[in-house]
mmCIF file of N, CA and C and ligand atoms in Angstrom:
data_model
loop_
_atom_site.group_PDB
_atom_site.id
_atom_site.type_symbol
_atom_site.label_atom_id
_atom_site.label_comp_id
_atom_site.label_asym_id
_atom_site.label_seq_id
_atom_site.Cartn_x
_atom_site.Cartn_y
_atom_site.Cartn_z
ATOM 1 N N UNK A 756 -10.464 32.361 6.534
ATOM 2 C CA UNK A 756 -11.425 31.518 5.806
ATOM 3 C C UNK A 756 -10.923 30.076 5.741
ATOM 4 N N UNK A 757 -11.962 29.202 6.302
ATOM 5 C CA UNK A 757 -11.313 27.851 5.716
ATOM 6 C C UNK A 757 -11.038 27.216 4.648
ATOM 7 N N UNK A 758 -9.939 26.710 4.517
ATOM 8 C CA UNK A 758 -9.685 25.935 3.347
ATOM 9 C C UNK A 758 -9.037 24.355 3.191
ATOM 10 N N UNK A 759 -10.074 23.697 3.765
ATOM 11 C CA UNK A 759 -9.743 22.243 3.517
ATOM 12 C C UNK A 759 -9.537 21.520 2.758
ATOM 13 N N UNK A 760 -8.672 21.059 2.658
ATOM 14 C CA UNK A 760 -8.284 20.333 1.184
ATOM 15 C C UNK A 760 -7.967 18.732 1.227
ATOM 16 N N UNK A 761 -7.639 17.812 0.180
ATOM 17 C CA UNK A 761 -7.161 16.715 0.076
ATOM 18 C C UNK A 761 -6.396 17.190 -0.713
ATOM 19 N N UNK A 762 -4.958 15.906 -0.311
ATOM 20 C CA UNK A 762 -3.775 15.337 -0.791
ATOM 21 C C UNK A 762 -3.851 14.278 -1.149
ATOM 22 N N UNK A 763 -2.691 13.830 -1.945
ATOM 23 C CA UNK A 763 -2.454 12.339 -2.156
ATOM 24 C C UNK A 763 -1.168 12.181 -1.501
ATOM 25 N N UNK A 764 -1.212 10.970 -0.351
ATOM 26 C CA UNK A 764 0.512 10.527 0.415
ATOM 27 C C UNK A 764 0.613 8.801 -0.335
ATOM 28 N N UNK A 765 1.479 8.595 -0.546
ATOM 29 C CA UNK A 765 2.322 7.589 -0.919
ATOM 30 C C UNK A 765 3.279 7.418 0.078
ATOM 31 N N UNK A 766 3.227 6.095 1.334
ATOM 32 C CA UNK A 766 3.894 5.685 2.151
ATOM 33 C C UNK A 766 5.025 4.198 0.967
ATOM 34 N N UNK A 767 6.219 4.815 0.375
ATOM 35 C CA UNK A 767 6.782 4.328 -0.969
ATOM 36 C C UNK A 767 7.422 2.662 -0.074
ATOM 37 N N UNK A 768 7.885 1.656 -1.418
ATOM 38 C CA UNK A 768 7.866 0.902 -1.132
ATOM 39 C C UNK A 768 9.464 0.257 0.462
ATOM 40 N N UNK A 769 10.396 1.439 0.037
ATOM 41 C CA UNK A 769 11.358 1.614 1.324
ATOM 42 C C UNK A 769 10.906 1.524 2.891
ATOM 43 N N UNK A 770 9.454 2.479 3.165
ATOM 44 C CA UNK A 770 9.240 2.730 4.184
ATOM 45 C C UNK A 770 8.434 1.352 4.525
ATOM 46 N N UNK A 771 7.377 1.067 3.446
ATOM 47 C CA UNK A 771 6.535 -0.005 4.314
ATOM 48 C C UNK A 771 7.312 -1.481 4.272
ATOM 49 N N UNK A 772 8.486 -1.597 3.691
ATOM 50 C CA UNK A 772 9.357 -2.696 3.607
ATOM 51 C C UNK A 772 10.131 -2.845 5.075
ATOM 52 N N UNK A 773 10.385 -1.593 5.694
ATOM 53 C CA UNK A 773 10.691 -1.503 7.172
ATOM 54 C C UNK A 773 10.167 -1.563 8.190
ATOM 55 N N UNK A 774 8.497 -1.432 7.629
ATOM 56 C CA UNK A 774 7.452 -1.789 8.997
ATOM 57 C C UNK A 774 7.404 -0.431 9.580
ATOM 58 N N UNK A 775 7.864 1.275 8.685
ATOM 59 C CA UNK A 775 7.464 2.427 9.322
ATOM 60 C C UNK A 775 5.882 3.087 8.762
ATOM 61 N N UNK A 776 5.073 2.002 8.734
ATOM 62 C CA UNK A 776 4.171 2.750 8.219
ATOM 63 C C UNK A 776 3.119 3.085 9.450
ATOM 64 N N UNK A 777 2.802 2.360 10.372
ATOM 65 C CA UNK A 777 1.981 3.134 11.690
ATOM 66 C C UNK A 777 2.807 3.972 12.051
ATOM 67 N N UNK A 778 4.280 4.662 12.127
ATOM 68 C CA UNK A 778 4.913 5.464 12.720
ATOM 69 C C UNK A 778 4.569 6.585 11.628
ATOM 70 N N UNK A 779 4.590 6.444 10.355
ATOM 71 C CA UNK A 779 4.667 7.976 9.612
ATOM 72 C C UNK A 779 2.733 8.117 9.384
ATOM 73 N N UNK A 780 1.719 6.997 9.509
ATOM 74 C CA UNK A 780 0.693 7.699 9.756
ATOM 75 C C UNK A 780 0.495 8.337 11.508
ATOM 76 N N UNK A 781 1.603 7.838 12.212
ATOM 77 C CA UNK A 781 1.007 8.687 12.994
ATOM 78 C C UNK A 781 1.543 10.354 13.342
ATOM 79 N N UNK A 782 2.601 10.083 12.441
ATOM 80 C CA UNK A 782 2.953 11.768 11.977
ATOM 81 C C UNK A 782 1.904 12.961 11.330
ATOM 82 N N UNK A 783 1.549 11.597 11.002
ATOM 83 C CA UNK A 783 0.125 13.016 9.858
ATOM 84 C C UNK A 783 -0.688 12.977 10.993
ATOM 85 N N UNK A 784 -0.729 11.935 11.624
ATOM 86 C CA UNK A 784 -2.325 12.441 12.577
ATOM 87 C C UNK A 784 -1.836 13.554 13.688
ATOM 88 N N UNK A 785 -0.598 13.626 14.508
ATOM 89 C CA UNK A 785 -0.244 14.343 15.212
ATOM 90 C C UNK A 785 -0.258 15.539 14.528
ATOM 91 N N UNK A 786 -0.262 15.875 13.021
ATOM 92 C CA UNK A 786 -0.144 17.319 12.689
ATOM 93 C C UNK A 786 -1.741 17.471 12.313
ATOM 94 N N UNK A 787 -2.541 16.958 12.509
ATOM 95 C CA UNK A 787 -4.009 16.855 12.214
ATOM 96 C C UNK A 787 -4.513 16.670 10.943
ATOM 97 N N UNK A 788 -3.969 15.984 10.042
ATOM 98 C CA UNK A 788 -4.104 15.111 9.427
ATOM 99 C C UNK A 788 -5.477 13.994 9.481
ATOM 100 N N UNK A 789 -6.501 13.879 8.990
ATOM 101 C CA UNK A 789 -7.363 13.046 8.232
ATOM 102 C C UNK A 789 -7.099 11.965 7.276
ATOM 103 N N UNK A 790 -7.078 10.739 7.629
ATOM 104 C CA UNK A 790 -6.531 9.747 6.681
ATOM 105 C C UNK A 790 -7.783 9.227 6.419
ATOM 106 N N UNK A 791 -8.557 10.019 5.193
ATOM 107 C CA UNK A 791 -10.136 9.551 4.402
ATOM 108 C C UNK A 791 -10.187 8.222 4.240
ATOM 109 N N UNK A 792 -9.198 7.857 3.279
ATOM 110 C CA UNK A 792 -9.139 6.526 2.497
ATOM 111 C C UNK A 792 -7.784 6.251 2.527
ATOM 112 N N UNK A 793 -7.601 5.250 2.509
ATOM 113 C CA UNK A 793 -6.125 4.529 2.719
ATOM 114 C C UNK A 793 -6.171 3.073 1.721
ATOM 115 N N UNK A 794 -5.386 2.496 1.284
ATOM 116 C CA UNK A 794 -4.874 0.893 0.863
ATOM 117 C C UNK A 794 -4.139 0.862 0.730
ATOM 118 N N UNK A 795 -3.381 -0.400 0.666
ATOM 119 C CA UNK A 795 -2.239 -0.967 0.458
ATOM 120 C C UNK A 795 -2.245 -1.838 -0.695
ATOM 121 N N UNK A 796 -1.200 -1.783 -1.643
ATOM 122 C CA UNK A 796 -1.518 -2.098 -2.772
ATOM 123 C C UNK A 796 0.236 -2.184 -3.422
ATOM 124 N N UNK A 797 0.491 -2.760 -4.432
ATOM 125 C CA UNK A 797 1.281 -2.936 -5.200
ATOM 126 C C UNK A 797 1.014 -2.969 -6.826
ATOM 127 N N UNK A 798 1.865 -1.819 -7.301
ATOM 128 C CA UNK A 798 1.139 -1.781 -8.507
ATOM 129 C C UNK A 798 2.412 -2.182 -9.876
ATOM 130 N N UNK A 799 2.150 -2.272 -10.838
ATOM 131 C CA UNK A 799 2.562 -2.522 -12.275
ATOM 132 C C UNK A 799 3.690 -1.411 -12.631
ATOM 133 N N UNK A 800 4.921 -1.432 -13.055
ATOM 134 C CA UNK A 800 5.855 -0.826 -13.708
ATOM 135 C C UNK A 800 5.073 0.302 -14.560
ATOM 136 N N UNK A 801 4.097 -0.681 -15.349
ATOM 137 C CA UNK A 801 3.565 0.530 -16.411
ATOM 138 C C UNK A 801 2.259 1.676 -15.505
ATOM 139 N N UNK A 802 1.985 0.957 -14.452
ATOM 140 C CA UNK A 802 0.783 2.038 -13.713
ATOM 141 C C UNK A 802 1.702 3.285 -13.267
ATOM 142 N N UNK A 803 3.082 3.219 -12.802
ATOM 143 C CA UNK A 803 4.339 3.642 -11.905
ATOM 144 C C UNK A 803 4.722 4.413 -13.076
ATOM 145 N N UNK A 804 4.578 4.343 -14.274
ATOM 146 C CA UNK A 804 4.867 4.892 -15.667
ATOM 147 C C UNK A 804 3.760 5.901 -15.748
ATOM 148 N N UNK A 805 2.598 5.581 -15.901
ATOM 149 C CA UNK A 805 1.310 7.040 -15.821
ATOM 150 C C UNK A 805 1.310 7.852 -14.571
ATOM 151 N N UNK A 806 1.482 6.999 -13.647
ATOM 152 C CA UNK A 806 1.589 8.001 -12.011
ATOM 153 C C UNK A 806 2.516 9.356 -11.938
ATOM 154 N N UNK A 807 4.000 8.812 -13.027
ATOM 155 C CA UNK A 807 4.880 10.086 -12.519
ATOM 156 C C UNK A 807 5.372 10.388 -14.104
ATOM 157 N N UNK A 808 4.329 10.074 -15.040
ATOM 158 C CA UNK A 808 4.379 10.785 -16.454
ATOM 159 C C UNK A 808 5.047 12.264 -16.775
ATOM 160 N N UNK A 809 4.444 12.715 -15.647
ATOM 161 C CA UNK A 809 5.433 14.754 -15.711
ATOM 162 C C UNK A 809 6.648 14.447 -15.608
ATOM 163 N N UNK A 810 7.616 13.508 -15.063
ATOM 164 C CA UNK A 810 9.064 13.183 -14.812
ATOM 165 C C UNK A 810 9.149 12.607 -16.226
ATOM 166 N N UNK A 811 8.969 12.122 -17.077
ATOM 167 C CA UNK A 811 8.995 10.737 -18.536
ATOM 168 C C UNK A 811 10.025 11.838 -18.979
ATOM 169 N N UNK A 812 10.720 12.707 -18.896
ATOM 170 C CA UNK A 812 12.022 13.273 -19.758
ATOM 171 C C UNK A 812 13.247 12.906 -18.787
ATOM 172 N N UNK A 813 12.979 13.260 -17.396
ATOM 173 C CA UNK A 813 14.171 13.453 -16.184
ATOM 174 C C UNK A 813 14.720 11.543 -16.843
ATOM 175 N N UNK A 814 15.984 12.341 -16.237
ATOM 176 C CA UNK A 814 16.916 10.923 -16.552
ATOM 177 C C UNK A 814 16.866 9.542 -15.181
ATOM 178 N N UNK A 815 16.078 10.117 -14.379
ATOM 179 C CA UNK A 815 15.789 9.071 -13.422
ATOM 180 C C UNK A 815 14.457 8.447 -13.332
ATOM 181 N N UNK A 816 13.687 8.746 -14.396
ATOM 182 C CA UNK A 816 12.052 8.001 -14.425
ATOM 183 C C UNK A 816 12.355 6.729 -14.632
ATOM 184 N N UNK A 817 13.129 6.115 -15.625
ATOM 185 C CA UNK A 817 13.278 4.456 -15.375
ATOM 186 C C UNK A 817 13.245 3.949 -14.155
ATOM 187 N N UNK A 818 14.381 4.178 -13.451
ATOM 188 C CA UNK A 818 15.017 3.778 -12.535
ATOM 189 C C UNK A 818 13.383 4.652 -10.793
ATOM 190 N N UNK A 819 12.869 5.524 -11.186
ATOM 191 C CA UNK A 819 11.515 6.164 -10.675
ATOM 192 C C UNK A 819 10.813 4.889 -10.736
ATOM 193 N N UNK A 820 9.989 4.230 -11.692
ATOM 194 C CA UNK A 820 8.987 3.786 -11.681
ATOM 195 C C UNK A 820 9.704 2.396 -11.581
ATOM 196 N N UNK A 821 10.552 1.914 -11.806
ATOM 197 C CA UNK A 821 11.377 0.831 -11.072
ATOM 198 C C UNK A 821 10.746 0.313 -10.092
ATOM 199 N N UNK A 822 11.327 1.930 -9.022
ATOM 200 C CA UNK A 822 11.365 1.330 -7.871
ATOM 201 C C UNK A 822 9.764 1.656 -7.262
ATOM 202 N N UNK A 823 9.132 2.638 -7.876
ATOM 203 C CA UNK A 823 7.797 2.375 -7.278
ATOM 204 C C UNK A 823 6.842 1.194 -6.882
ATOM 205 N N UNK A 824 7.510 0.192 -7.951
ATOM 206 C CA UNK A 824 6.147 -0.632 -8.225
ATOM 207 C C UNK A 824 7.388 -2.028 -8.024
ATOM 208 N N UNK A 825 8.387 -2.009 -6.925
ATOM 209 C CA UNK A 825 9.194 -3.064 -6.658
ATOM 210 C C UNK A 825 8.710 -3.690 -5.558
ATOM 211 N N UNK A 826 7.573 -2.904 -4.412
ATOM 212 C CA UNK A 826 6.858 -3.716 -3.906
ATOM 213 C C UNK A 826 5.837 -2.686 -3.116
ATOM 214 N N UNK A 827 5.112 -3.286 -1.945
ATOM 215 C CA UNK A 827 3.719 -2.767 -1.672
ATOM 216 C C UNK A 827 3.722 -1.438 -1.468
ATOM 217 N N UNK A 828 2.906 -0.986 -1.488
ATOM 218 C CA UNK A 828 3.049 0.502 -0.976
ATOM 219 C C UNK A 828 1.560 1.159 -0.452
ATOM 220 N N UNK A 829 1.876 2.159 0.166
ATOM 221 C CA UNK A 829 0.032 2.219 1.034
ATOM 222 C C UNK A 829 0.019 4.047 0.450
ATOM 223 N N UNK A 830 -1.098 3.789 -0.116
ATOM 224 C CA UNK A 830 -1.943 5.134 -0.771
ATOM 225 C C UNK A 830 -2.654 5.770 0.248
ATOM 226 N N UNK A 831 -2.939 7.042 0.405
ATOM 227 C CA UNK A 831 -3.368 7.149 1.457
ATOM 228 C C UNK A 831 -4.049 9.168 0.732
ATOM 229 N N UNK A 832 -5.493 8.914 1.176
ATOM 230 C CA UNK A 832 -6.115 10.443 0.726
ATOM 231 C C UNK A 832 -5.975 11.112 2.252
ATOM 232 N N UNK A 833 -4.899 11.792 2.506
ATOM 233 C CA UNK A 833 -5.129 12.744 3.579
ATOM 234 C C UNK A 833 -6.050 14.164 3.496
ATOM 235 N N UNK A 834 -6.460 14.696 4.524
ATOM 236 C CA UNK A 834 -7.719 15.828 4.766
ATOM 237 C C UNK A 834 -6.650 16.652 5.755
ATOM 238 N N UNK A 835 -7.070 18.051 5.732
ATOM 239 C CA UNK A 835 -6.655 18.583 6.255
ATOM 240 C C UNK A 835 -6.859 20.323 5.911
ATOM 241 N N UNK A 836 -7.130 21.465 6.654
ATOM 242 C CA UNK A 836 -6.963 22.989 5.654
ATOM 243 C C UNK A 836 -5.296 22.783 5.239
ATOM 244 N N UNK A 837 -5.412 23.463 4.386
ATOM 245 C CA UNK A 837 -4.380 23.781 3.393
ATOM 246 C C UNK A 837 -2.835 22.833 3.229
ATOM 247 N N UNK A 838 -3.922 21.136 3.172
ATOM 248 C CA UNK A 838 -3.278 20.090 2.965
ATOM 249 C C UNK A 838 -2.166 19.670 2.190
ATOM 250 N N UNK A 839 -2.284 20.233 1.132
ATOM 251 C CA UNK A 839 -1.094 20.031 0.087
ATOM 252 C C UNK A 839 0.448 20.998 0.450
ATOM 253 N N UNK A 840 0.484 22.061 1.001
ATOM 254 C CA UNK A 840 1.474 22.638 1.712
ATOM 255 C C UNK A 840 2.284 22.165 2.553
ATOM 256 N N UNK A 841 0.787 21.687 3.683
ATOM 257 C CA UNK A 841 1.026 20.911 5.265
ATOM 258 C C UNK A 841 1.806 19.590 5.180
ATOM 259 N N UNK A 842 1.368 18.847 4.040
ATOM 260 C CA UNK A 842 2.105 17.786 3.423
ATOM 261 C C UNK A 842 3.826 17.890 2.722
ATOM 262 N N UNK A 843 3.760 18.759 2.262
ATOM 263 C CA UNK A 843 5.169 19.467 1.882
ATOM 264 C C UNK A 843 6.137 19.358 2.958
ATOM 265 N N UNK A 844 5.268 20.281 3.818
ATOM 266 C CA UNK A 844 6.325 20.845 4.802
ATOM 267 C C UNK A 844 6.525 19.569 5.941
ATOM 268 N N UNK A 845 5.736 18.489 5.624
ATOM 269 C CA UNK A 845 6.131 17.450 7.045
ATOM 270 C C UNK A 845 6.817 16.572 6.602
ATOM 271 N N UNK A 846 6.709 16.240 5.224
ATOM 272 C CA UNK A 846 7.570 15.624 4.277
ATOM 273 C C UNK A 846 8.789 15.696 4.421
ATOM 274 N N UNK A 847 9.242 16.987 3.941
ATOM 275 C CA UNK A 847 10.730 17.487 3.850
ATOM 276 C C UNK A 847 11.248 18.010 2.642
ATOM 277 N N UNK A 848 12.167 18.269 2.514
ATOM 278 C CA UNK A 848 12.933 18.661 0.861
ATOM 279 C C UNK A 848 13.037 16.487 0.157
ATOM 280 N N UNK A 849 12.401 17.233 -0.790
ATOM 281 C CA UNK A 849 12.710 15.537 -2.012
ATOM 282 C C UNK A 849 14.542 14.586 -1.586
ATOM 283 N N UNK A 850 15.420 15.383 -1.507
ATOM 284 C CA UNK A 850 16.143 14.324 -0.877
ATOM 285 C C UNK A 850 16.754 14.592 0.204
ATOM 286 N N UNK A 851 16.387 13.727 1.081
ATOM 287 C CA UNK A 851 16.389 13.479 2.960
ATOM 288 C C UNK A 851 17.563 14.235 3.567
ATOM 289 N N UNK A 852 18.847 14.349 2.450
ATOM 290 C CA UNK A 852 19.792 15.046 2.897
ATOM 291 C C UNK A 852 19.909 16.391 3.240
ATOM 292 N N UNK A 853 18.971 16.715 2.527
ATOM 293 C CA UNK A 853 18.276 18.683 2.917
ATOM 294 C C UNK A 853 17.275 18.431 3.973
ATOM 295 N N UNK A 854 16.514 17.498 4.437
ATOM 296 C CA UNK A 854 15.303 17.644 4.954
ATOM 297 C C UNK A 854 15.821 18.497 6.558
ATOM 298 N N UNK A 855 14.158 18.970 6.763
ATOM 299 C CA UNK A 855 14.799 19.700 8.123
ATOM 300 C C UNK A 855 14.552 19.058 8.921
ATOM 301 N N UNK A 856 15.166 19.044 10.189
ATOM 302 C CA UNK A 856 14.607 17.998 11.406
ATOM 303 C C UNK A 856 13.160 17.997 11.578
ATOM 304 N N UNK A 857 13.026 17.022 12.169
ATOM 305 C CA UNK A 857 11.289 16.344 12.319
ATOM 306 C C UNK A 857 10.332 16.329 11.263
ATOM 307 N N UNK A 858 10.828 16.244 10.022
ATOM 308 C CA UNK A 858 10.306 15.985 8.997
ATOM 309 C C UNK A 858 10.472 14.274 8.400
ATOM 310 N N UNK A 859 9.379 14.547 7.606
ATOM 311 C CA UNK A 859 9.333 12.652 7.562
ATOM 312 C C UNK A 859 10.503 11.723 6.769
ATOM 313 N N UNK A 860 10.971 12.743 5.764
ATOM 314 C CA UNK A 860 12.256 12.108 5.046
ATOM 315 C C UNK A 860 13.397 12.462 5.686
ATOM 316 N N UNK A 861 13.833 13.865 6.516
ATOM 317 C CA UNK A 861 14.947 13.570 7.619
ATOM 318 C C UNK A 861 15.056 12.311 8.473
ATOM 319 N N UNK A 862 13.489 11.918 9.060
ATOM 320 C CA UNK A 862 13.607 10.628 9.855
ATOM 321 C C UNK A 862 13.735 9.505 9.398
ATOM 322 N N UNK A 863 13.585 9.356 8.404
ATOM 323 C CA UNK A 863 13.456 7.959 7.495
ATOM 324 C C UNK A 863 14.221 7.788 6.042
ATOM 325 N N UNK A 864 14.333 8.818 5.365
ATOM 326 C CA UNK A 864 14.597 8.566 3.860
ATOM 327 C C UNK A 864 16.069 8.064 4.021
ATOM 328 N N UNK A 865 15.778 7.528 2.913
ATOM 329 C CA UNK A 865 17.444 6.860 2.774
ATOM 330 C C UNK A 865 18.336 7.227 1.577
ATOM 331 N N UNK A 866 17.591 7.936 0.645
ATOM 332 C CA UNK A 866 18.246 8.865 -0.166
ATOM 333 C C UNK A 866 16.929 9.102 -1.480
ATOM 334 N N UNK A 867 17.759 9.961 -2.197
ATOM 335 C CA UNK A 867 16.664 10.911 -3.172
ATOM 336 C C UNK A 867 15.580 9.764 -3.519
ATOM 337 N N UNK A 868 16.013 8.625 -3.801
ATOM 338 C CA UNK A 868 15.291 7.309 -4.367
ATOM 339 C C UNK A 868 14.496 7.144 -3.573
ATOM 340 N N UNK A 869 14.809 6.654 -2.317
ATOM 341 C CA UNK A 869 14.430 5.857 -1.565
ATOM 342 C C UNK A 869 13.877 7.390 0.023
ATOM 343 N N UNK A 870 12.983 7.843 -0.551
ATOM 344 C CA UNK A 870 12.611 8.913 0.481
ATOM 345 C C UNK A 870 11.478 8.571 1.000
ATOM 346 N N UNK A 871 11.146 7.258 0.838
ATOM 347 C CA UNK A 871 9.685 7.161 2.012
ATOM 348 C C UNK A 871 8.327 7.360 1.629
ATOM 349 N N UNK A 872 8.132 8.878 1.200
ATOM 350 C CA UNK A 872 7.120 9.232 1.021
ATOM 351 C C UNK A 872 6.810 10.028 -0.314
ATOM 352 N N UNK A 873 5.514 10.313 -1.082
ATOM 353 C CA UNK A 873 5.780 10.852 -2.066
ATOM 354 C C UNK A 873 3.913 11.635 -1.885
ATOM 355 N N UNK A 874 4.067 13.010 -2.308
ATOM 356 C CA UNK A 874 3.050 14.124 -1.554
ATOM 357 C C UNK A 874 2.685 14.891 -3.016
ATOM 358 N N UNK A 875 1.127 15.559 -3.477
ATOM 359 C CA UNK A 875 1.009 16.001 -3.979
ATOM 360 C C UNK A 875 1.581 17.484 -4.073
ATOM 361 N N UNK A 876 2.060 17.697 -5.221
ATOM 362 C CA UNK A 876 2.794 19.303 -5.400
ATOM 363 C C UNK A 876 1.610 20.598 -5.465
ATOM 364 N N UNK A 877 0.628 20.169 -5.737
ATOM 365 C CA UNK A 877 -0.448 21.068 -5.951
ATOM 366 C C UNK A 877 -1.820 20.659 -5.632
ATOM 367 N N UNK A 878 -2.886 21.566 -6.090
ATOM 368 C CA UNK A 878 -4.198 21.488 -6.104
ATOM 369 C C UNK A 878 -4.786 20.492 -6.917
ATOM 370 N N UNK A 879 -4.371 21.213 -8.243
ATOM 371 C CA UNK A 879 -4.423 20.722 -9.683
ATOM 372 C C UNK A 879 -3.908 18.850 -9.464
ATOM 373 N N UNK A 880 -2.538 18.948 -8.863
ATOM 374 C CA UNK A 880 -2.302 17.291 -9.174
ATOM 375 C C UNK A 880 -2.750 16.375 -8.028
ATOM 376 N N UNK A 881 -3.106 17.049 -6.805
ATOM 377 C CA UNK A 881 -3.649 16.231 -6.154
ATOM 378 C C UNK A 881 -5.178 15.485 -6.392
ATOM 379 N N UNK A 882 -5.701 16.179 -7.161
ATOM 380 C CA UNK A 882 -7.106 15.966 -7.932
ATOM 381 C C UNK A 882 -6.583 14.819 -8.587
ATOM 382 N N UNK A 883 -5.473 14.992 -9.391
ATOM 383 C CA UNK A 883 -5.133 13.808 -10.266
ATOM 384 C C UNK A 883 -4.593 12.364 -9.749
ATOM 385 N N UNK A 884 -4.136 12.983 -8.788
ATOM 386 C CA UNK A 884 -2.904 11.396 -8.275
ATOM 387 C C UNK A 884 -4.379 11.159 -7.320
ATOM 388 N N UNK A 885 -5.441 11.383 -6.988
ATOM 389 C CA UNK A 885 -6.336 11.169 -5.516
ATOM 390 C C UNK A 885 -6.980 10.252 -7.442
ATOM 391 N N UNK A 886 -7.575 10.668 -7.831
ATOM 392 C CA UNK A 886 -8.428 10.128 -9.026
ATOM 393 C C UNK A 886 -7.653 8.834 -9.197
ATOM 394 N N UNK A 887 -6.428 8.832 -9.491
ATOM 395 C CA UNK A 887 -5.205 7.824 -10.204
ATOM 396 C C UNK A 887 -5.786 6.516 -9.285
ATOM 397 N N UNK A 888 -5.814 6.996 -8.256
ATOM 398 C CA UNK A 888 -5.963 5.765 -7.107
ATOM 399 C C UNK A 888 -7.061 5.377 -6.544
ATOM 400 N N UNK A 889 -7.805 6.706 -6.709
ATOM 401 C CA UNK A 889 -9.311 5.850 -5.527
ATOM 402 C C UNK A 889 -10.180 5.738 -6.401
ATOM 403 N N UNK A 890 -10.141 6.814 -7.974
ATOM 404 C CA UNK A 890 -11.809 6.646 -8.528
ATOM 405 C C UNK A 890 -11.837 5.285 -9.225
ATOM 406 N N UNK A 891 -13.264 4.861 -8.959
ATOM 407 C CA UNK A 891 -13.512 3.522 -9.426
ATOM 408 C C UNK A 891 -14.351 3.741 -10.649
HETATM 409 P P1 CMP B 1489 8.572 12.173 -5.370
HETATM 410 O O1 CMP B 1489 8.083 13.288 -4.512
HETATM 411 O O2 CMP B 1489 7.865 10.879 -5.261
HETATM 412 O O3 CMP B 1489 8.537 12.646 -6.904
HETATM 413 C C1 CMP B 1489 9.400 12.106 -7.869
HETATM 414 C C2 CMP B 1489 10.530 11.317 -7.283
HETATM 415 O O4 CMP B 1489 11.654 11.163 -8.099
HETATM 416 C C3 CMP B 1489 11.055 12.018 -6.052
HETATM 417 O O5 CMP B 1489 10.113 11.932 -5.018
HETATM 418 C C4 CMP B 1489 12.372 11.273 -5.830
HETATM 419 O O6 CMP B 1489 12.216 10.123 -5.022
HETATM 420 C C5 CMP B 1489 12.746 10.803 -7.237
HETATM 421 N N1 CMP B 1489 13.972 11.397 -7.739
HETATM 422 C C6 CMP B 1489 15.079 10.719 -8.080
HETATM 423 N N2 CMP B 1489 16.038 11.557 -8.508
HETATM 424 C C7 CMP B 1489 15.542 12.796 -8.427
HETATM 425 C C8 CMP B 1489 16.062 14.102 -8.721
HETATM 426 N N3 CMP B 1489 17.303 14.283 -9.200
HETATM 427 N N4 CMP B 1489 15.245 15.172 -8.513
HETATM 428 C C9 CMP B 1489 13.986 15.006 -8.050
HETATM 429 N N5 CMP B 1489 13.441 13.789 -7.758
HETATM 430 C C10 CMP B 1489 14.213 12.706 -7.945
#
């Protein structure tokens, strides 16, 4: 049965500061990937504060929303069946040092901070982080 879904990708401010951002959208498109809606945008400490609110206890959310909103970053609603997984798994493990080869934070991340990319964990939050950013 099909099951197509949307994600939310965050190309973070590390990757597009290096100029890898046509290289990691063209990772999603090679895995068939749909890039609906896309911008580029730079947002507010305190927006970077509601975005990753479920972290507001972990001892690295300061230093989290820091660096989110330290410069541009490209939002991006990917399409795809069973998108939020597919996104997981091209991603990598959260820090690059576990990631498995040909995954997007093995190729790029530069550590737990600085991993490039940031992917909805679920159904439920991709509804939320896709809302956070595109509904007007
Ligand atoms: P992301 O998928 O964007 O979700 C939260 C981010 O917190 C995560 O990627 C990491 O970049 C960052 N982070 C920093 N330290 C940690 C940690 N110890 N565990 C998990 N995430 C961390």
């Amino acid at each position: 049965m099909s099951n197509k879904e949307q994600t939310l990708s965050i190309i973070k401010p590390d990757a597009v500061e290096r100029n890898l951002d046509n290289e990691i959208k063209e990772m999603f498109r090679n895995k068939g990937f749909e890039i609906v809606n896309e911008k580029k945008i730079q947002i507010e400490k305190s927006e970077a504060e509601k975005f990753y609110k479920v972290h507001e206890t972990k001892p690295f959310y300061n230093d989290l929303c820091t660096y989110l909103s330290s410069g541009p970053i490209i939002v991006m609603i990917l399409e795809k069946e069973d998108a939020i997984l597919a996104n997981r798994e091209l991603m990598g493990s959260t820090n690059p040092k576990d990631a498995k080869e040909g995954t997007i934070r093995e190729k790029y991340g530069i550590s737990i901070d600085k991993n490039s990319v940031h992917g909805s964990d679920s159904v439920e939050n991709a509804k939320i982080e896709i809302d956070f950013f595109f509904k007007d």
